[in-house]
Short mmCIF file of C-alpha atoms and ligand atoms in Angstrom, two decimals:
data_model
loop_
_atom_site.label_atom_id
_atom_site.label_comp_id
_atom_site.label_asym_id
_atom_site.label_seq_id
_atom_site.Cartn_x
_atom_site.Cartn_y
_atom_site.Cartn_z
CA MET A 410 117.76 153.51 115.01
CA GLU A 411 119.11 155.55 112.09
CA ALA A 412 118.45 155.15 108.36
CA ILE A 413 119.66 156.54 105.05
CA LEU A 414 117.17 157.14 102.23
CA LEU A 415 118.49 157.28 98.66
CA VAL A 416 116.57 159.93 96.75
CA GLY A 417 119.13 161.54 94.44
CA GLY A 418 118.26 159.85 91.13
CA GLN A 419 116.95 161.71 88.09
CA GLY A 420 114.13 159.26 87.42
CA THR A 421 114.68 159.41 83.65
CA ARG A 422 112.32 156.52 82.92
CA LEU A 423 109.44 158.51 84.41
CA ARG A 424 109.91 161.62 82.29
CA PRO A 425 108.21 163.99 81.73
CA LEU A 426 106.70 163.63 85.23
CA THR A 427 110.16 163.86 86.80
CA ILE A 428 111.19 167.04 84.98
CA SER A 429 109.55 169.17 87.66
CA THR A 430 109.38 166.67 90.54
CA PRO A 431 111.88 164.00 91.64
CA LYS A 432 110.43 160.48 91.42
CA PRO A 433 110.33 159.89 95.21
CA LEU A 434 108.17 163.04 95.58
CA LEU A 435 105.59 162.17 92.91
CA PRO A 436 102.10 162.17 94.40
CA ALA A 437 101.09 158.58 95.17
CA ALA A 438 97.67 158.03 96.77
CA GLY A 439 97.59 161.29 98.71
CA ALA A 440 101.24 161.34 99.83
CA PRO A 441 104.66 161.63 98.17
CA LEU A 442 105.77 158.20 96.93
CA LEU A 443 108.61 157.88 99.45
CA GLU A 444 106.33 158.62 102.42
CA HIS A 445 104.82 155.14 102.37
CA GLN A 446 108.22 153.52 103.03
CA LEU A 447 109.20 156.25 105.44
CA ALA A 448 106.15 155.54 107.60
CA ARG A 449 106.94 151.83 107.55
CA ALA A 450 110.55 152.55 108.60
CA ARG A 451 109.29 154.71 111.46
CA ASN A 452 106.97 151.90 112.57
CA ALA A 453 109.99 149.55 112.56
CA GLY A 454 111.82 151.81 115.03
CA VAL A 455 113.71 154.31 112.84
CA THR A 456 113.82 157.63 114.66
CA ARG A 457 116.38 159.55 112.60
CA ILE A 458 116.87 159.46 108.84
CA VAL A 459 119.42 160.99 106.50
CA PHE A 460 118.11 161.86 103.04
CA ALA A 461 120.83 161.41 100.40
CA THR A 462 119.74 164.02 97.87
CA SER A 463 121.11 165.33 94.59
CA TYR A 464 118.57 166.01 91.82
CA ARG A 465 116.25 168.87 92.90
CA ALA A 466 117.44 168.50 96.50
CA GLU A 467 115.60 171.59 97.76
CA MET A 468 112.22 170.03 97.03
CA PHE A 469 112.78 167.35 99.68
CA THR A 470 113.48 169.94 102.36
CA GLU A 471 110.35 171.84 101.34
CA ALA A 472 108.24 168.67 101.53
CA PHE A 473 109.55 167.20 104.81
CA GLY A 474 111.47 169.91 106.70
CA ASP A 475 112.96 168.54 109.93
CA GLY A 476 110.58 165.59 109.92
CA THR A 477 108.34 166.74 112.78
CA ARG A 478 105.19 166.04 110.76
CA LEU A 479 106.24 162.39 110.39
CA GLY A 480 107.41 161.95 113.96
CA MET A 481 111.05 161.41 113.06
CA GLU A 482 114.18 163.56 112.73
CA ILE A 483 115.17 164.17 109.09
CA VAL A 484 118.53 165.60 108.01
CA TYR A 485 119.77 166.17 104.47
CA VAL A 486 123.12 165.54 102.79
CA THR A 487 123.34 166.71 99.19
CA GLU A 488 125.74 165.49 96.51
CA ASP A 489 126.94 168.15 94.06
CA GLU A 490 127.29 165.38 91.50
CA PRO A 491 125.36 162.10 91.92
CA LEU A 492 127.70 159.55 93.56
CA GLY A 493 125.82 156.34 92.72
CA THR A 494 124.14 154.17 95.31
CA ALA A 495 127.10 153.25 97.56
CA GLY A 496 128.82 156.62 97.01
CA ALA A 497 125.62 158.30 98.20
CA ILE A 498 125.39 156.03 101.24
CA ARG A 499 129.01 156.85 102.18
CA ASN A 500 128.45 160.55 101.64
CA ALA A 501 125.27 160.56 103.75
CA SER A 502 126.99 158.63 106.54
CA THR A 503 128.82 161.80 107.61
CA ALA A 504 125.49 162.84 109.18
CA LEU A 505 124.96 159.59 111.14
CA ALA A 506 125.29 159.79 114.91
CA CYS A 507 125.47 156.07 115.77
CA ASP A 508 128.62 154.09 116.65
CA ALA A 509 130.63 151.75 114.40
CA ASP A 510 128.81 148.55 115.38
CA SER A 511 125.25 149.90 115.04
CA PRO A 512 122.92 148.71 112.30
CA VAL A 513 121.89 151.35 109.74
CA LEU A 514 118.84 150.80 107.54
CA VAL A 515 119.25 151.90 103.90
CA LEU A 516 116.19 152.38 101.70
CA ASN A 517 115.68 153.24 98.04
CA GLY A 518 113.20 156.08 97.69
CA ASP A 519 111.30 154.48 94.84
CA ILE A 520 110.39 151.06 96.23
CA LEU A 521 107.02 150.04 97.58
CA SER A 522 107.44 147.05 99.86
CA GLY A 523 105.29 145.32 102.42
CA HIS A 524 108.13 143.27 103.89
CA ASP A 525 108.77 143.15 107.61
CA ILE A 526 111.60 145.65 108.18
CA SER A 527 111.89 144.69 111.87
CA ALA A 528 112.38 141.03 110.92
CA GLN A 529 115.10 142.04 108.44
CA ILE A 530 116.90 144.00 111.17
CA ALA A 531 116.54 141.03 113.56
CA ALA A 532 118.00 138.67 110.91
CA HIS A 533 120.94 141.07 110.47
CA GLU A 534 121.69 141.09 114.19
CA LYS A 535 121.29 137.32 114.51
CA GLY A 536 123.64 136.69 111.57
CA GLU A 537 126.16 139.29 112.86
CA ALA A 538 126.30 140.36 109.24
CA ALA A 539 128.23 143.13 107.53
CA VAL A 540 125.18 143.74 105.35
CA THR A 541 121.77 142.07 105.19
CA LEU A 542 119.81 142.55 101.98
CA HIS A 543 116.09 142.12 101.58
CA LEU A 544 115.65 139.58 98.77
CA THR A 545 112.31 139.17 97.04
CA LEU A 546 111.11 136.61 94.51
CA VAL A 547 110.22 137.56 90.93
CA ASP A 548 109.05 135.51 87.95
CA ASP A 549 111.74 136.82 85.63
CA ALA A 550 115.00 137.88 87.30
CA ARG A 551 116.77 139.11 84.15
CA ARG A 552 116.03 142.80 84.84
CA TYR A 553 117.25 142.59 88.43
CA GLY A 554 120.24 141.67 90.55
CA SER A 555 119.97 137.92 91.12
CA VAL A 556 121.32 136.91 94.57
CA PRO A 557 121.75 133.20 95.36
CA THR A 558 122.09 132.27 99.04
CA SER A 559 123.19 129.19 101.01
CA PRO A 560 120.67 127.33 103.21
CA ASP A 561 121.84 129.35 106.22
CA GLY A 562 121.15 132.65 104.42
CA ARG A 563 124.69 133.63 103.41
CA VAL A 564 124.88 135.41 100.04
CA LEU A 565 126.90 133.39 97.52
CA ASP A 566 127.03 135.76 94.54
CA PHE A 567 125.71 138.95 92.93
CA VAL A 568 124.67 138.56 89.32
CA GLU A 569 123.35 141.88 87.96
CA LYS A 570 120.88 141.95 85.05
CA SER A 571 122.03 138.70 83.47
CA PRO A 572 120.28 136.82 80.62
CA ASN A 573 120.78 133.68 82.73
CA PRO A 574 120.13 134.60 86.36
CA PRO A 575 121.10 131.79 88.78
CA THR A 576 117.98 132.31 90.95
CA ASN A 577 114.73 134.28 90.89
CA GLN A 578 115.66 135.66 94.33
CA VAL A 579 116.56 139.32 93.69
CA ASN A 580 117.96 142.36 95.47
CA ALA A 581 114.92 144.33 96.65
CA GLY A 582 116.78 147.57 97.42
CA CYS A 583 116.46 147.64 101.23
CA TYR A 584 119.60 146.96 103.25
CA VAL A 585 120.83 146.83 106.83
CA PHE A 586 124.52 147.80 107.02
CA ARG A 587 126.86 147.62 109.95
CA ARG A 588 127.93 151.28 110.27
CA SER A 589 131.67 150.42 110.04
CA VAL A 590 131.04 148.79 106.64
CA ILE A 591 129.60 152.05 105.30
CA ASP A 592 132.65 153.88 106.64
CA GLY A 593 134.82 151.56 104.51
CA ILE A 594 133.25 152.69 101.21
CA PRO A 595 135.62 154.99 99.26
CA VAL A 596 134.91 158.71 99.72
CA GLY A 597 134.27 161.36 97.08
CA ARG A 598 133.74 159.25 93.97
CA VAL A 599 130.96 157.37 92.22
CA VAL A 600 130.53 153.91 93.77
CA SER A 601 127.86 151.33 92.92
CA ALA A 602 126.62 149.12 95.76
CA GLU A 603 125.43 146.46 93.34
CA TYR A 604 128.52 146.27 91.11
CA GLU A 605 131.29 147.21 93.57
CA THR A 606 130.54 147.25 97.29
CA PHE A 607 128.57 144.02 97.64
CA PRO A 608 130.84 141.87 95.40
CA GLU A 609 133.92 143.29 97.19
CA LEU A 610 132.51 142.42 100.61
CA LEU A 611 131.89 138.87 99.40
CA ALA A 612 135.40 138.59 97.95
CA ALA A 613 136.82 139.76 101.29
CA GLY A 614 134.93 136.99 103.08
CA GLU A 615 132.66 139.37 105.00
CA PRO A 616 129.35 137.92 106.16
CA VAL A 617 126.77 139.20 103.66
CA CYS A 618 123.31 137.82 104.39
CA GLY A 619 119.99 137.62 102.56
CA TYR A 620 116.65 138.12 104.26
CA VAL A 621 114.15 136.46 101.92
CA GLU A 622 110.55 137.61 102.11
CA ALA A 623 108.16 137.55 99.18
CA ALA A 624 105.75 140.18 100.49
CA TYR A 625 104.26 142.83 98.18
CA TRP A 626 107.17 144.49 96.35
CA LEU A 627 107.36 146.90 93.46
CA ASP A 628 110.21 148.92 91.95
CA VAL A 629 108.40 152.08 90.88
CA GLY A 630 110.75 152.98 88.04
CA THR A 631 108.48 153.14 84.98
CA PRO A 632 105.10 154.75 84.27
CA ALA A 633 103.42 151.32 84.20
CA ALA A 634 104.90 150.44 87.59
CA PHE A 635 103.94 153.87 88.99
CA VAL A 636 100.32 153.41 87.91
CA ARG A 637 100.25 149.87 89.32
CA GLY A 638 101.82 150.90 92.63
CA VAL A 639 99.40 153.78 93.20
CA SER A 640 96.39 151.61 92.27
CA ASP A 641 97.60 148.92 94.67
CA LEU A 642 97.83 151.49 97.46
CA VAL A 643 94.28 152.69 96.76
CA LEU A 644 92.91 149.15 96.52
CA GLY A 645 94.74 148.07 99.67
CA ALA A 646 96.92 145.42 97.95
CA LEU A 647 99.74 147.17 99.79
CA ALA A 648 98.69 148.45 103.21
CA SER A 649 100.29 151.83 103.87
CA PRO A 650 100.22 153.68 107.19
CA VAL A 651 99.48 156.88 105.25
CA VAL A 652 96.62 155.82 102.97
CA THR A 653 93.25 156.31 104.56
CA ALA A 654 89.99 156.81 102.71
CA ASN A 655 89.13 155.02 99.51
CA GLU A 656 85.72 154.15 98.25
CA HIS A 657 84.94 151.62 95.53
CA GLY A 658 88.53 151.60 94.29
CA VAL A 659 88.71 155.39 94.00
CA LEU A 660 90.60 157.88 96.13
CA LEU A 661 89.16 161.39 95.86
CA LEU A 662 91.46 164.07 97.26
CA ASP A 663 90.31 167.50 98.52
CA ASP A 664 87.67 169.16 96.36
CA ALA A 665 87.90 166.54 93.62
CA SER A 666 84.65 166.04 91.77
CA VAL A 667 83.30 163.19 89.66
CA ALA A 668 80.09 163.51 87.62
CA PRO A 669 77.43 160.96 88.68
CA SER A 670 77.40 159.37 85.20
CA ALA A 671 81.22 158.99 85.04
CA ARG A 672 82.72 155.54 85.68
CA VAL A 673 85.85 155.76 87.79
CA GLY A 674 87.55 152.78 89.44
CA GLY A 675 90.31 150.19 89.51
CA GLY A 676 92.38 152.07 92.09
CA THR A 677 92.19 155.51 90.49
CA VAL A 678 93.29 158.65 92.33
CA VAL A 679 91.46 161.89 91.51
CA GLY A 680 93.78 164.68 92.70
CA ALA A 681 92.86 167.78 94.68
CA GLY A 682 90.53 170.03 92.72
CA ALA A 683 90.49 167.65 89.74
CA ARG A 684 87.24 167.14 87.81
CA VAL A 685 85.89 164.17 85.89
CA GLY A 686 83.03 165.04 83.51
CA ALA A 687 79.83 163.25 82.57
CA ASP A 688 80.08 159.81 80.96
CA ALA A 689 83.88 159.83 81.20
CA ARG A 690 85.60 156.56 82.10
CA VAL A 691 88.76 156.55 84.22
CA GLU A 692 90.29 153.19 85.10
CA SER A 693 93.42 152.43 87.21
CA SER A 694 94.83 155.90 86.56
CA VAL A 695 96.50 158.67 88.51
CA LEU A 696 95.08 162.17 88.03
CA PHE A 697 97.30 164.78 89.67
CA ASP A 698 95.88 167.96 91.22
CA GLY A 699 93.71 170.22 89.09
CA VAL A 700 93.33 167.78 86.17
CA VAL A 701 90.24 168.15 84.00
CA ILE A 702 88.77 165.10 82.26
CA GLU A 703 86.07 166.37 79.95
CA PRO A 704 82.81 164.54 79.30
CA GLY A 705 83.07 161.25 77.42
CA ALA A 706 86.87 160.93 77.60
CA ARG A 707 88.37 157.50 78.35
CA VAL A 708 91.54 157.23 80.46
CA ILE A 709 93.00 153.79 81.18
CA ARG A 710 96.19 152.98 83.18
CA SER A 711 97.56 156.49 82.60
CA VAL A 712 99.16 159.28 84.61
CA ILE A 713 97.89 162.81 84.03
CA GLY A 714 100.12 165.64 85.33
CA ASP A 715 99.12 168.71 87.36
CA GLY A 716 96.49 170.86 85.71
CA ALA A 717 96.44 168.92 82.42
CA ARG A 718 93.21 168.89 80.39
CA ILE A 719 91.89 165.83 78.58
CA CYS A 720 89.22 166.99 76.16
CA SER A 721 86.00 165.20 75.30
CA GLY A 722 86.17 162.05 73.21
CA VAL A 723 89.88 161.49 73.94
CA VAL A 724 91.11 157.92 74.45
CA LEU A 725 94.28 157.41 76.53
CA GLU A 726 95.69 153.98 77.30
CA ASP A 727 99.01 153.49 79.13
CA CYS A 728 99.97 157.15 78.60
CA VAL A 729 101.81 159.85 80.51
CA ILE A 730 100.55 163.40 80.08
CA GLY A 731 102.85 166.16 81.39
CA ASP A 732 101.85 168.99 83.72
CA GLY A 733 99.67 171.64 82.11
CA ALA A 734 99.32 169.84 78.76
CA THR A 735 96.09 169.79 76.77
CA VAL A 736 95.06 166.75 74.75
CA GLY A 737 92.58 168.16 72.22
CA GLN A 738 89.23 166.63 71.41
CA GLY A 739 89.10 163.18 69.86
CA ASN A 740 92.80 162.26 70.10
CA GLN A 741 93.59 158.61 70.68
CA LEU A 742 96.92 157.86 72.38
CA ILE A 743 97.97 154.36 73.38
CA ASN A 744 100.93 152.14 74.24
CA GLY A 745 103.08 154.35 76.41
CA ALA A 746 102.68 157.63 74.50
CA ARG A 747 104.04 160.62 76.44
CA VAL A 748 102.96 164.23 76.03
CA TRP A 749 105.45 166.81 77.33
CA PRO A 750 104.40 169.53 79.84
CA ASN A 751 102.33 172.45 78.54
CA VAL A 752 102.05 170.98 75.03
CA GLU A 753 98.70 171.59 73.33
CA LEU A 754 97.81 168.68 71.08
CA PRO A 755 95.32 169.90 68.47
CA ALA A 756 91.98 168.10 68.11
CA THR A 757 92.12 164.67 66.39
CA ALA A 758 95.87 164.98 65.69
CA VAL A 759 96.59 161.37 66.70
CA ARG A 760 94.30 158.40 65.96
CA PHE A 761 94.99 154.69 66.20
CA SER A 762 91.86 153.38 64.50
CA PRO A 763 90.46 154.31 61.10
CA GLU A 764 86.86 155.08 62.15
P1 GTP B 936 116.12 156.13 86.31
O1 GTP B 936 116.89 157.33 85.81
O2 GTP B 936 114.77 156.05 85.67
O3 GTP B 936 116.88 154.83 86.23
O4 GTP B 936 115.78 156.33 87.87
P2 GTP B 936 116.75 156.71 89.12
O5 GTP B 936 117.60 157.86 88.75
O6 GTP B 936 115.86 156.93 90.32
O7 GTP B 936 117.66 155.44 89.32
P3 GTP B 936 117.35 154.10 90.11
O8 GTP B 936 115.90 153.73 89.92
O9 GTP B 936 118.36 153.10 89.77
O10 GTP B 936 117.60 154.54 91.62
C1 GTP B 936 117.20 153.80 92.75
C2 GTP B 936 117.14 154.72 93.96
O11 GTP B 936 118.45 155.25 94.24
C3 GTP B 936 116.23 155.92 93.76
O12 GTP B 936 115.57 156.16 94.98
C4 GTP B 936 117.17 157.03 93.39
O13 GTP B 936 116.66 158.29 93.80
C5 GTP B 936 118.44 156.67 94.16
N1 GTP B 936 119.68 157.06 93.47
C6 GTP B 936 120.15 156.57 92.28
N2 GTP B 936 121.34 157.12 91.99
C7 GTP B 936 121.65 157.96 93.02
C8 GTP B 936 122.77 158.82 93.32
O14 GTP B 936 123.73 158.93 92.56
N3 GTP B 936 122.71 159.53 94.48
C9 GTP B 936 121.66 159.42 95.35
N4 GTP B 936 121.68 160.16 96.47
N5 GTP B 936 120.60 158.63 95.11
C10 GTP B 936 120.60 157.90 93.97
#
C-alpha cells in the first residue's frame, strides 16, 4: 500500500527549534519525530511512501534517503511554495503508482498516535468511502476540527476551531483517501483539506467516514506538547517500534553521561554526548546532543537545543533553549521563555524570585 506524509510546514510554534530543523525531524526519543509514525505505517502494510516536502526539503532526503534503512521505499515531491494540506496531497499524488480505486494513507508528520492504522484502512474499505478520517476524543474540542458522525460512521459536518464545537470527536490528522478523490483536488494552488476538500466532498454527497478510536494521540505542535510526547515515548505511554532502551524514565543516548548525584527522570532524554553535572535535577525534559547541564542546575519540562550550555544554579521551567545558546549562572527562566540559538545570557540576568 502507498502513503503520503505531509512534512512541509514551517513549525512556527516550535521556534527557535525549527529554525535549523523542520518539526518532523526534531529528535524525539532517539529518532526523528516522524519516524515513530512511519514505523507504525510500515507495520500496517505501507511499502511505499511519498514525502510532501517544502520547508528545508533537503534535510528529509539526507535523513531517510530511499528508505532502505526503514524497510520501505521513500520518494520525495517538493513544493516550491507551500500548497496547504490538500494542495500538498494533490501535488504529491503525481508520484503515486497505484490505480484510481486504491486506498492511499495520508499522515501528518507531527502527530504521535497509537491508533490501529490497519483497522482504519479496513473501515475505509468496508464503508466504500471516498475518505475515512481517524477521529479521536478530546476534552476540549475548541482548538480542533470537530467532526460529528451518524451512528453508522458517516461524517455529518466539519466544524473547524469553533467556540461551540458540536462534538468532542475531532479530526486526528490521519486519513485514508480513495486515490481518485485525491486526483480531483485542484492542481497548482493552495488548498486546505479541512476548510475546502472535506466540506466539498460532503456537499457533493460523497461518502466521508469517521473511524473513531481514542487511543494515545498527541498533536506535537507546541513546545509543551513536544516535551510531553517525547516523555511519553520514553515512559512507554506510547509504544513505538523505534524506541528501545529506557531505564527509570530516562533515555541515555550514545556517550551521554549523568553524574551519580544528579536526579534525572520523568521521561527525560539525554542526547548523544550530553552531560548532566553533580546535583543537577532534570525532569521530563529533552536534552539534544552535546548539551551540558552544569552542577546544581534545575531543568523541568524544557527542551535544550544541540550543544547548549546550562550553567550552574540555573532554573528552567517550561523553556525552550536554542542550539548553541548559553544560559549563564543563576538565571531563572519560567513559563515558556525561549532563548534564541547561540545567544549568551549573562549570569543572573533573569530572575523570577526576589531572593
Ligand atoms: P505551525 O507553523 O506551528 O502551525 O506548524 P506547521 O507548519 O507544521 O503546521 P501544522 O501543524 O498545521 O501542519 C500539520 C502537518 O502538515 C505538519 O506535518 C506539516 O509539516 C504539514 N504541512 C502543513 N502545511 C503544509 C504545506 O503547505 N505543505 C506540506 N507539504 N505540508 C504541510
